Amino acid sequence: MKYKVILDNITKEFRCILRDNLTGIYVHGSIAFGCFNFKKSDIDFIVVVKDKISQTEKMALMKVIYDMQESFPEKGIEMSVVLEEYCRNFKCPTPFELHFSNMHLKRYEEDPDNYCRTMNGDDIDLAAHFTVIKECGLVWYGKKIDDVFGDIPQKYYMDSIKDDIMEAEKTIITEPIYTVLNLCRVLSYIKTGKVMSKQQGGIWAADNLDEKYVHIIIQALQCYGSDEEMFIDKKESGEFCSFMFKQILIEEKKNVRNIIKAKKEEFLGDVSRKEEYDRQLVYKLTSSDIYKKAENIFCYIGMNDEIDTSILIEKAIEDGKNISVPKVTGKITMDAVIIDSLAKLKPVKPYGILEPIDDKDKMDKIDLIIVPGLAFDNQGGRVGHGAGYYDYFIKRHKEAHTVALCYDFQVIDKVPEEEHDVKIEKIIY
């Protein structure tokens, strides 16, 4: 096949330039997945070197690539030169020595010397490229893959492929095939945990998603595997993107919930540790200015796998605060009912959550809301149990401060958020 001749020629020239510094050349992308289309795909490969390469070597490598342009597929090649140490001991974003793809061709032509001198830095996309190499990559030259590439945390692969869909609502008009199948690939990975090509992700999506959008996916697949171009209605493309983003967020939240629930189960095995942690969290809150200034506090009643908020409620009553707790009134609504004793609560079916026996005394003005949740981030992001009670409640009481108490394993780098999700002002852990 033609791409083999191209890669063989590149490899031959690169070996002459880099000599003993060349660890290997590793192919990823559509060639590795077995779905390469000369008219629709690019040739993706990583060049791994032992030590930094000189400006002279960069110029020589780029001359080889530039002189071969006419033999390349329409989408060209995508190449990154990376130090072996960053392949073995992965860091994200990953530093690279040199990079080239079609989008940089004009910049190279305008000033080759400057291009080679400045085209370095780090790249989040290398997490995805390395993951594919580990999964199904091809050694075109050099050491075995497992001798060069270390483990890549799933989080970085996920961040990398998600980065490709951030502008999907725009790119689906200009690059519909690429965008539709990329959205499918991201969702398929979140659902199955399997590293797939865009084509494989599209096939999975056509078999598993709402029939309303299957024709779009099938059209993208047909065009991807042929010479056909894809045209998509603007209104329909917007609806498809919204649907896919919604599904991705739902699955991301589900995954976060499952991970945190598993960690909670392990943590709850040590009862004395949990009790001590709960007391420390309550102490941190009650020592804060946000608590001291609050007269009217709304606090959830913690379940067995949550912070024991009864400690906080008793302390607030002792401190002369007005304390209220939730009373569910509808599918996403609840009232803040004032209590002066935990004895005035009773378990309510189906989950046995404690609620006020008498719900006549409502708290209208709230200074501080203590918010439950499964996962949080330091930017105020929150993943709850999915019902939406607290998002709605907080929006009704915009004047109130919001605080969440949680265990340290509940705080992650970034929680998946939807438009209606409300930020929490302060996370204490």
Short mmCIF file of C-alpha atoms in Angstrom, two decimals:
data_model
loop_
_atom_site.label_atom_id
_atom_site.label_comp_id
_atom_site.label_asym_id
_atom_site.label_seq_id
_atom_site.Cartn_x
_atom_site.Cartn_y
_atom_site.Cartn_z
CA MET A 1 0.00 0.00 0.00
CA LYS A 2 1.14 3.52 -0.75
CA TYR A 3 1.39 4.64 2.88
CA LYS A 4 3.88 1.83 3.52
CA VAL A 5 6.20 3.19 0.84
CA ILE A 6 5.88 6.69 2.33
CA LEU A 7 6.66 5.49 5.86
CA ASP A 8 9.55 3.34 4.64
CA ASN A 9 11.09 6.32 2.83
CA ILE A 10 10.65 8.61 5.84
CA THR A 11 12.17 5.96 8.12
CA LYS A 12 15.18 5.47 5.85
CA GLU A 13 15.94 9.21 5.76
CA PHE A 14 15.29 9.76 9.49
CA ARG A 15 17.66 6.91 10.40
CA CYS A 16 20.42 8.57 8.40
CA ILE A 17 19.81 11.93 10.11
CA LEU A 18 19.32 10.77 13.71
CA ARG A 19 21.53 7.67 13.70
CA ASP A 20 22.00 6.20 17.20
CA ASN A 21 19.77 8.87 18.73
CA LEU A 22 16.69 7.33 17.10
CA THR A 23 14.82 5.01 19.48
CA GLY A 24 12.01 4.19 17.08
CA ILE A 25 9.17 5.29 14.81
CA TYR A 26 5.66 4.33 15.94
CA VAL A 27 2.49 4.53 13.87
CA HIS A 28 -0.91 5.33 15.39
CA GLY A 29 -4.20 6.67 14.01
CA SER A 30 -6.22 5.10 11.21
CA ILE A 31 -3.33 2.98 9.91
CA ALA A 32 -2.92 1.33 13.31
CA PHE A 33 -6.68 0.75 13.56
CA GLY A 34 -6.84 -0.70 10.05
CA CYS A 35 -9.24 1.87 8.60
CA PHE A 36 -6.89 4.10 6.59
CA ASN A 37 -8.41 5.86 3.57
CA PHE A 38 -5.82 7.63 1.40
CA LYS A 39 -8.33 10.34 0.44
CA LYS A 40 -9.72 10.94 3.95
CA SER A 41 -6.97 10.03 6.43
CA ASP A 42 -3.59 11.38 7.39
CA ILE A 43 -0.48 9.34 8.23
CA ASP A 44 0.14 9.56 11.99
CA PHE A 45 3.43 8.66 13.61
CA ILE A 46 5.63 9.46 16.59
CA VAL A 47 9.41 9.70 16.32
CA VAL A 48 11.07 8.81 19.64
CA VAL A 49 14.63 9.99 20.32
CA LYS A 50 17.01 9.38 23.20
CA ASP A 51 18.36 12.94 23.49
CA LYS A 52 17.35 16.41 22.38
CA ILE A 53 17.80 17.08 18.67
CA SER A 54 19.73 20.02 17.25
CA GLN A 55 18.44 22.78 14.99
CA THR A 56 20.43 21.24 12.12
CA GLU A 57 18.71 17.88 12.68
CA LYS A 58 15.29 19.53 12.86
CA MET A 59 15.94 21.32 9.58
CA ALA A 60 17.02 18.06 7.95
CA LEU A 61 13.95 16.16 9.21
CA MET A 62 11.61 18.87 7.97
CA LYS A 63 13.31 18.97 4.56
CA VAL A 64 12.62 15.25 4.17
CA ILE A 65 8.94 15.80 5.02
CA TYR A 66 8.61 18.85 2.78
CA ASP A 67 10.29 17.23 -0.21
CA MET A 68 7.87 14.30 0.02
CA GLN A 69 4.70 16.45 0.21
CA GLU A 70 3.46 15.50 -3.25
CA SER A 71 3.37 11.81 -2.36
CA PHE A 72 1.36 12.32 0.83
CA PRO A 73 -2.42 11.85 1.12
CA GLU A 74 -4.54 15.00 0.88
CA LYS A 75 -4.65 15.36 4.68
CA GLY A 76 -0.87 14.92 4.83
CA ILE A 77 1.00 13.56 7.82
CA GLU A 78 1.00 14.30 11.53
CA MET A 79 4.37 13.81 13.17
CA SER A 80 5.74 14.57 16.61
CA VAL A 81 9.32 14.04 17.78
CA VAL A 82 9.35 13.16 21.49
CA LEU A 83 12.09 12.33 23.97
CA GLU A 84 12.11 8.72 25.15
CA GLU A 85 12.02 9.82 28.80
CA TYR A 86 8.53 11.33 28.32
CA CYS A 87 7.28 8.19 26.60
CA ARG A 88 8.48 5.96 29.40
CA ASN A 89 7.59 8.32 32.27
CA PHE A 90 4.48 9.99 30.94
CA LYS A 91 3.59 13.57 31.83
CA CYS A 92 0.70 15.64 30.58
CA PRO A 93 0.74 17.84 28.62
CA THR A 94 3.63 16.01 26.98
CA PRO A 95 6.75 17.92 25.84
CA PHE A 96 7.79 17.50 22.21
CA GLU A 97 10.91 18.43 20.27
CA LEU A 98 9.28 19.03 16.88
CA HIS A 99 5.83 18.76 15.38
CA PHE A 100 4.35 18.96 11.91
CA SER A 101 0.96 18.59 10.25
CA ASN A 102 -0.76 20.11 7.23
CA MET A 103 -2.07 23.03 9.27
CA HIS A 104 1.53 24.20 9.82
CA LEU A 105 2.68 23.88 6.21
CA LYS A 106 2.32 27.56 5.33
CA ARG A 107 4.17 28.65 8.47
CA TYR A 108 7.04 26.30 7.60
CA GLU A 109 7.23 27.56 4.01
CA GLU A 110 7.38 31.18 5.14
CA ASP A 111 10.42 30.64 7.38
CA PRO A 112 11.79 27.07 7.74
CA ASP A 113 14.57 28.09 10.15
CA ASN A 114 12.24 29.91 12.53
CA TYR A 115 9.67 27.10 12.31
CA CYS A 116 12.21 24.49 13.36
CA ARG A 117 13.53 26.74 16.11
CA THR A 118 10.13 27.51 17.64
CA MET A 119 7.95 24.47 16.90
CA ASN A 120 8.35 22.82 20.27
CA GLY A 121 6.46 22.84 23.55
CA ASP A 122 3.89 20.46 24.99
CA ASP A 123 0.75 18.85 23.62
CA ILE A 124 -2.30 17.34 25.34
CA ASP A 125 -3.03 15.27 22.19
CA LEU A 126 0.04 13.10 22.74
CA ALA A 127 -1.83 11.32 25.55
CA ALA A 128 -4.28 9.98 22.97
CA HIS A 129 -1.54 9.13 20.47
CA PHE A 130 0.48 7.22 23.07
CA THR A 131 -2.62 5.37 24.26
CA VAL A 132 -3.41 4.21 20.73
CA ILE A 133 0.21 3.12 20.25
CA LYS A 134 -0.03 1.07 23.46
CA GLU A 135 -3.36 -0.38 22.34
CA CYS A 136 -2.70 -1.25 18.69
CA GLY A 137 0.24 0.82 17.40
CA LEU A 138 2.76 -0.37 14.84
CA VAL A 139 6.51 -0.40 15.29
CA TRP A 140 7.79 0.89 11.96
CA TYR A 141 11.32 0.91 13.26
CA GLY A 142 13.04 0.45 16.61
CA LYS A 143 12.37 -0.98 20.04
CA LYS A 144 9.21 -2.81 21.09
CA ILE A 145 6.33 -0.58 22.20
CA ASP A 146 6.29 -1.86 25.79
CA ASP A 147 10.01 -1.15 26.07
CA VAL A 148 9.47 2.50 25.16
CA PHE A 149 5.99 3.59 26.28
CA GLY A 150 4.85 3.51 29.91
CA ASP A 151 1.28 3.55 31.18
CA ILE A 152 -0.91 6.52 30.31
CA PRO A 153 -3.59 7.31 32.95
CA GLN A 154 -7.11 7.02 31.53
CA LYS A 155 -7.88 10.56 32.65
CA TYR A 156 -5.30 12.04 30.26
CA TYR A 157 -6.55 9.97 27.33
CA MET A 158 -10.08 11.13 28.10
CA ASP A 159 -9.01 14.78 28.33
CA SER A 160 -7.16 14.43 25.03
CA ILE A 161 -10.03 12.99 22.98
CA LYS A 162 -12.49 15.38 24.60
CA ASP A 163 -10.30 18.27 23.51
CA ASP A 164 -11.01 17.21 19.90
CA ILE A 165 -14.75 17.82 20.33
CA MET A 166 -14.71 21.13 22.21
CA GLU A 167 -15.61 23.07 19.04
CA ALA A 168 -17.91 20.39 17.64
CA GLU A 169 -20.87 22.73 17.14
CA LYS A 170 -18.70 24.76 14.72
CA THR A 171 -16.62 22.02 13.11
CA ILE A 172 -19.60 19.78 12.35
CA ILE A 173 -20.47 22.21 9.54
CA THR A 174 -16.97 22.42 8.05
CA GLU A 175 -15.76 18.90 8.93
CA PRO A 176 -18.91 16.81 9.48
CA ILE A 177 -17.35 13.34 9.05
CA TYR A 178 -14.51 14.02 11.48
CA THR A 179 -16.76 15.71 14.04
CA VAL A 180 -19.62 13.19 14.01
CA LEU A 181 -17.28 10.22 14.39
CA ASN A 182 -15.14 11.95 17.02
CA LEU A 183 -18.24 12.56 19.14
CA CYS A 184 -19.09 8.88 18.76
CA ARG A 185 -15.57 7.84 19.73
CA VAL A 186 -15.66 9.90 22.94
CA LEU A 187 -19.05 8.54 24.01
CA SER A 188 -18.09 4.96 23.18
CA TYR A 189 -14.96 5.23 25.33
CA ILE A 190 -16.88 6.62 28.31
CA LYS A 191 -19.51 3.87 27.99
CA THR A 192 -17.25 0.90 27.27
CA GLY A 193 -13.74 1.88 28.36
CA LYS A 194 -12.44 0.61 25.01
CA VAL A 195 -9.99 2.62 22.91
CA MET A 196 -11.58 2.86 19.47
CA SER A 197 -10.91 4.53 16.16
CA LYS A 198 -13.35 7.12 14.91
CA GLN A 199 -14.79 4.48 12.59
CA GLN A 200 -15.16 1.90 15.39
CA GLY A 201 -16.75 4.55 17.62
CA GLY A 202 -19.22 5.35 14.84
CA ILE A 203 -20.16 1.69 14.40
CA TRP A 204 -20.70 1.35 18.14
CA ALA A 205 -22.85 4.50 18.21
CA ALA A 206 -24.97 3.36 15.25
CA ASP A 207 -25.75 0.17 17.19
CA ASN A 208 -26.40 1.79 20.55
CA LEU A 209 -27.79 5.33 20.23
CA ASP A 210 -31.23 6.86 19.67
CA GLU A 211 -32.57 5.89 16.23
CA LYS A 212 -33.32 9.56 15.57
CA TYR A 213 -29.61 10.21 14.92
CA VAL A 214 -28.45 6.90 13.47
CA HIS A 215 -28.80 8.10 9.87
CA ILE A 216 -26.27 10.89 10.57
CA ILE A 217 -23.77 8.42 11.98
CA ILE A 218 -24.27 5.95 9.11
CA GLN A 219 -23.81 8.73 6.56
CA ALA A 220 -20.55 9.76 8.28
CA LEU A 221 -19.34 6.15 8.25
CA GLN A 222 -20.18 5.68 4.59
CA CYS A 223 -18.38 8.88 3.60
CA TYR A 224 -15.40 8.06 5.82
CA GLY A 225 -14.88 4.77 4.02
CA SER A 226 -15.37 6.14 0.50
CA ASP A 227 -14.65 9.16 -1.69
CA GLU A 228 -18.02 10.76 -0.88
CA GLU A 229 -18.34 14.11 0.85
CA MET A 230 -20.79 14.58 3.72
CA PHE A 231 -23.35 17.37 3.89
CA ILE A 232 -25.43 17.97 6.98
CA ASP A 233 -28.35 20.28 7.76
CA LYS A 234 -27.37 23.09 10.13
CA LYS A 235 -30.39 22.64 12.43
CA GLU A 236 -29.99 18.88 12.54
CA SER A 237 -26.26 19.13 13.16
CA GLY A 238 -26.88 21.41 16.15
CA GLU A 239 -29.43 18.98 17.58
CA PHE A 240 -27.04 16.07 17.12
CA CYS A 241 -24.21 17.89 18.88
CA SER A 242 -26.47 18.85 21.79
CA PHE A 243 -27.69 15.26 22.09
CA MET A 244 -24.15 13.84 22.06
CA PHE A 245 -22.80 16.37 24.57
CA LYS A 246 -25.74 15.56 26.85
CA GLN A 247 -25.05 11.81 26.61
CA ILE A 248 -21.34 12.34 27.27
CA LEU A 249 -22.07 14.42 30.38
CA ILE A 250 -24.57 11.88 31.69
CA GLU A 251 -22.07 9.06 31.30
CA GLU A 252 -19.22 11.08 32.79
CA LYS A 253 -21.30 11.86 35.86
CA LYS A 254 -22.32 8.22 36.13
CA ASN A 255 -18.67 7.15 36.03
CA VAL A 256 -17.70 9.73 38.67
CA ARG A 257 -20.54 8.56 40.93
CA ASN A 258 -19.47 4.92 40.59
CA ILE A 259 -15.83 5.71 41.35
CA ILE A 260 -16.64 7.79 44.44
CA LYS A 261 -19.19 5.26 45.71
CA ALA A 262 -16.54 2.53 45.51
CA LYS A 263 -14.08 4.69 47.46
CA LYS A 264 -16.78 5.45 50.03
CA GLU A 265 -17.45 1.77 50.63
CA GLU A 266 -13.78 1.22 51.40
CA PHE A 267 -13.62 4.31 53.64
CA LEU A 268 -16.77 3.40 55.60
CA GLY A 269 -15.16 0.17 56.77
CA ASP A 270 -13.22 2.18 59.36
CA VAL A 271 -15.98 3.61 61.57
CA SER A 272 -13.73 5.38 64.07
CA ARG A 273 -11.82 7.08 61.24
CA LYS A 274 -15.08 8.35 59.72
CA GLU A 275 -16.32 9.68 63.08
CA GLU A 276 -13.08 11.57 63.65
CA TYR A 277 -13.07 12.96 60.09
CA ASP A 278 -16.69 14.14 60.50
CA ARG A 279 -15.87 15.98 63.73
CA GLN A 280 -12.87 17.67 62.11
CA LEU A 281 -14.94 18.83 59.13
CA VAL A 282 -17.61 20.28 61.39
CA TYR A 283 -14.92 22.03 63.45
CA LYS A 284 -13.40 23.56 60.29
CA LEU A 285 -16.81 24.89 59.26
CA THR A 286 -17.87 26.23 62.67
CA SER A 287 -14.49 27.98 63.02
CA SER A 288 -14.97 29.83 59.72
CA ASP A 289 -16.25 33.38 59.27
CA ILE A 290 -18.92 32.20 56.84
CA TYR A 291 -20.49 30.13 59.66
CA LYS A 292 -19.98 32.71 62.40
CA LYS A 293 -21.73 35.42 60.37
CA ALA A 294 -24.68 33.21 59.44
CA GLU A 295 -27.85 33.46 61.52
CA ASN A 296 -30.09 31.22 59.42
CA ILE A 297 -28.57 27.92 58.27
CA PHE A 298 -30.04 25.23 56.04
CA CYS A 299 -28.41 21.82 56.41
CA TYR A 300 -29.13 18.41 54.88
CA ILE A 301 -29.49 15.33 57.08
CA GLY A 302 -26.54 13.07 56.33
CA MET A 303 -27.12 9.41 55.45
CA ASN A 304 -24.83 6.66 56.79
CA ASP A 305 -22.41 7.09 53.85
CA GLU A 306 -22.32 10.90 54.17
CA ILE A 307 -20.92 13.39 56.66
CA ASP A 308 -22.73 13.05 60.01
CA THR A 309 -24.38 16.46 59.89
CA SER A 310 -26.18 15.83 63.20
CA ILE A 311 -22.94 17.03 64.85
CA LEU A 312 -23.22 20.32 62.96
CA ILE A 313 -26.95 20.71 63.60
CA GLU A 314 -26.53 20.22 67.35
CA LYS A 315 -23.60 22.66 67.41
CA ALA A 316 -25.60 25.27 65.46
CA ILE A 317 -28.55 24.96 67.88
CA GLU A 318 -26.13 25.25 70.80
CA ASP A 319 -24.63 28.40 69.20
CA GLY A 320 -28.06 30.01 68.99
CA LYS A 321 -28.36 29.71 65.20
CA ASN A 322 -31.66 29.20 63.44
CA ILE A 323 -31.34 25.81 61.75
CA SER A 324 -33.55 24.33 59.04
CA VAL A 325 -33.54 20.98 57.26
CA PRO A 326 -35.08 19.69 54.01
CA LYS A 327 -38.68 18.59 53.61
CA VAL A 328 -39.29 17.17 50.12
CA THR A 329 -42.40 18.66 48.51
CA GLY A 330 -42.13 17.62 44.85
CA LYS A 331 -39.97 15.94 42.20
CA ILE A 332 -37.21 18.56 42.52
CA THR A 333 -38.55 20.84 45.25
CA MET A 334 -38.08 21.00 49.02
CA ASP A 335 -38.85 23.40 51.83
CA ALA A 336 -36.49 24.60 54.57
CA VAL A 337 -38.23 23.61 57.82
CA ILE A 338 -36.94 25.05 61.10
CA ILE A 339 -36.16 22.61 63.92
CA ASP A 340 -34.77 23.08 67.44
CA SER A 341 -34.01 19.43 68.12
CA LEU A 342 -33.01 16.31 66.19
CA ALA A 343 -35.76 14.51 68.10
CA LYS A 344 -38.28 16.31 65.87
CA LEU A 345 -37.25 14.27 62.82
CA LYS A 346 -38.63 10.98 61.49
CA PRO A 347 -37.48 8.59 58.70
CA VAL A 348 -39.38 8.91 55.42
CA LYS A 349 -39.75 6.18 52.79
CA PRO A 350 -38.34 4.95 50.46
CA TYR A 351 -34.77 5.76 51.61
CA GLY A 352 -35.34 6.36 55.30
CA ILE A 353 -34.05 9.95 55.12
CA LEU A 354 -34.93 11.94 58.24
CA GLU A 355 -37.41 14.79 57.72
CA PRO A 356 -39.25 17.14 60.11
CA ILE A 357 -42.36 15.72 61.79
CA ASP A 358 -43.97 19.19 61.82
CA ASP A 359 -43.33 21.26 58.69
CA LYS A 360 -45.26 24.42 59.58
CA ASP A 361 -42.32 26.66 60.54
CA LYS A 362 -40.51 27.53 57.29
CA MET A 363 -37.24 29.44 56.90
CA ASP A 364 -37.63 32.03 54.15
CA LYS A 365 -34.36 33.94 54.51
CA ILE A 366 -31.29 31.71 54.47
CA ASP A 367 -27.72 32.90 55.07
CA LEU A 368 -25.88 29.60 54.61
CA ILE A 369 -26.73 26.37 52.78
CA ILE A 370 -24.80 23.19 53.57
CA VAL A 371 -24.83 21.22 50.33
CA PRO A 372 -24.41 17.44 49.96
CA GLY A 373 -22.77 15.75 46.99
CA LEU A 374 -20.78 12.80 45.74
CA ALA A 375 -17.90 14.62 44.07
CA PHE A 376 -16.49 18.14 43.99
CA ASP A 377 -13.64 20.12 42.51
CA ASN A 378 -11.76 23.15 43.80
CA GLN A 379 -13.51 25.41 41.29
CA GLY A 380 -16.84 24.79 43.05
CA GLY A 381 -18.05 22.09 40.68
CA ARG A 382 -20.33 19.45 42.17
CA VAL A 383 -21.82 16.10 41.19
CA GLY A 384 -24.85 15.22 43.29
CA HIS A 385 -27.05 12.16 43.25
CA GLY A 386 -28.76 13.30 40.06
CA ALA A 387 -32.20 14.40 41.23
CA GLY A 388 -31.55 18.15 40.98
CA TYR A 389 -33.05 19.17 44.33
CA TYR A 390 -30.12 21.30 45.46
CA ASP A 391 -29.47 22.98 42.11
CA TYR A 392 -33.09 24.16 42.14
CA PHE A 393 -33.05 25.06 45.84
CA ILE A 394 -29.85 27.13 45.60
CA LYS A 395 -31.23 29.04 42.61
CA ARG A 396 -34.28 29.93 44.72
CA HIS A 397 -32.02 31.28 47.50
CA LYS A 398 -29.38 33.19 45.54
CA GLU A 399 -28.58 35.41 48.52
CA ALA A 400 -27.31 32.46 50.60
CA HIS A 401 -23.69 31.36 50.84
CA THR A 402 -23.06 27.70 49.91
CA VAL A 403 -20.64 25.29 51.57
CA ALA A 404 -20.00 21.58 51.03
CA LEU A 405 -18.35 19.26 53.54
CA CYS A 406 -16.69 16.21 52.03
CA TYR A 407 -13.94 13.63 52.40
CA ASP A 408 -10.69 14.29 50.55
CA PHE A 409 -11.23 11.42 48.08
CA GLN A 410 -14.43 13.15 46.93
CA VAL A 411 -12.45 16.08 45.51
CA ILE A 412 -11.32 15.45 41.92
CA ASP A 413 -9.53 17.60 39.35
CA LYS A 414 -12.65 18.58 37.41
CA VAL A 415 -16.23 17.39 37.71
CA PRO A 416 -18.37 17.10 34.57
CA GLU A 417 -20.87 19.96 34.58
CA GLU A 418 -24.10 20.79 32.78
CA GLU A 419 -25.56 24.25 32.20
CA HIS A 420 -28.04 23.96 35.07
CA ASP A 421 -25.41 22.84 37.60
CA VAL A 422 -24.74 25.38 40.34
CA LYS A 423 -21.26 26.21 41.64
CA ILE A 424 -20.54 25.79 45.36
CA GLU A 425 -18.88 28.74 47.03
CA LYS A 426 -16.63 26.82 49.46
CA ILE A 427 -15.52 23.19 49.68
CA ILE A 428 -14.25 22.00 53.06
CA TYR A 429 -12.37 18.68 53.19
#
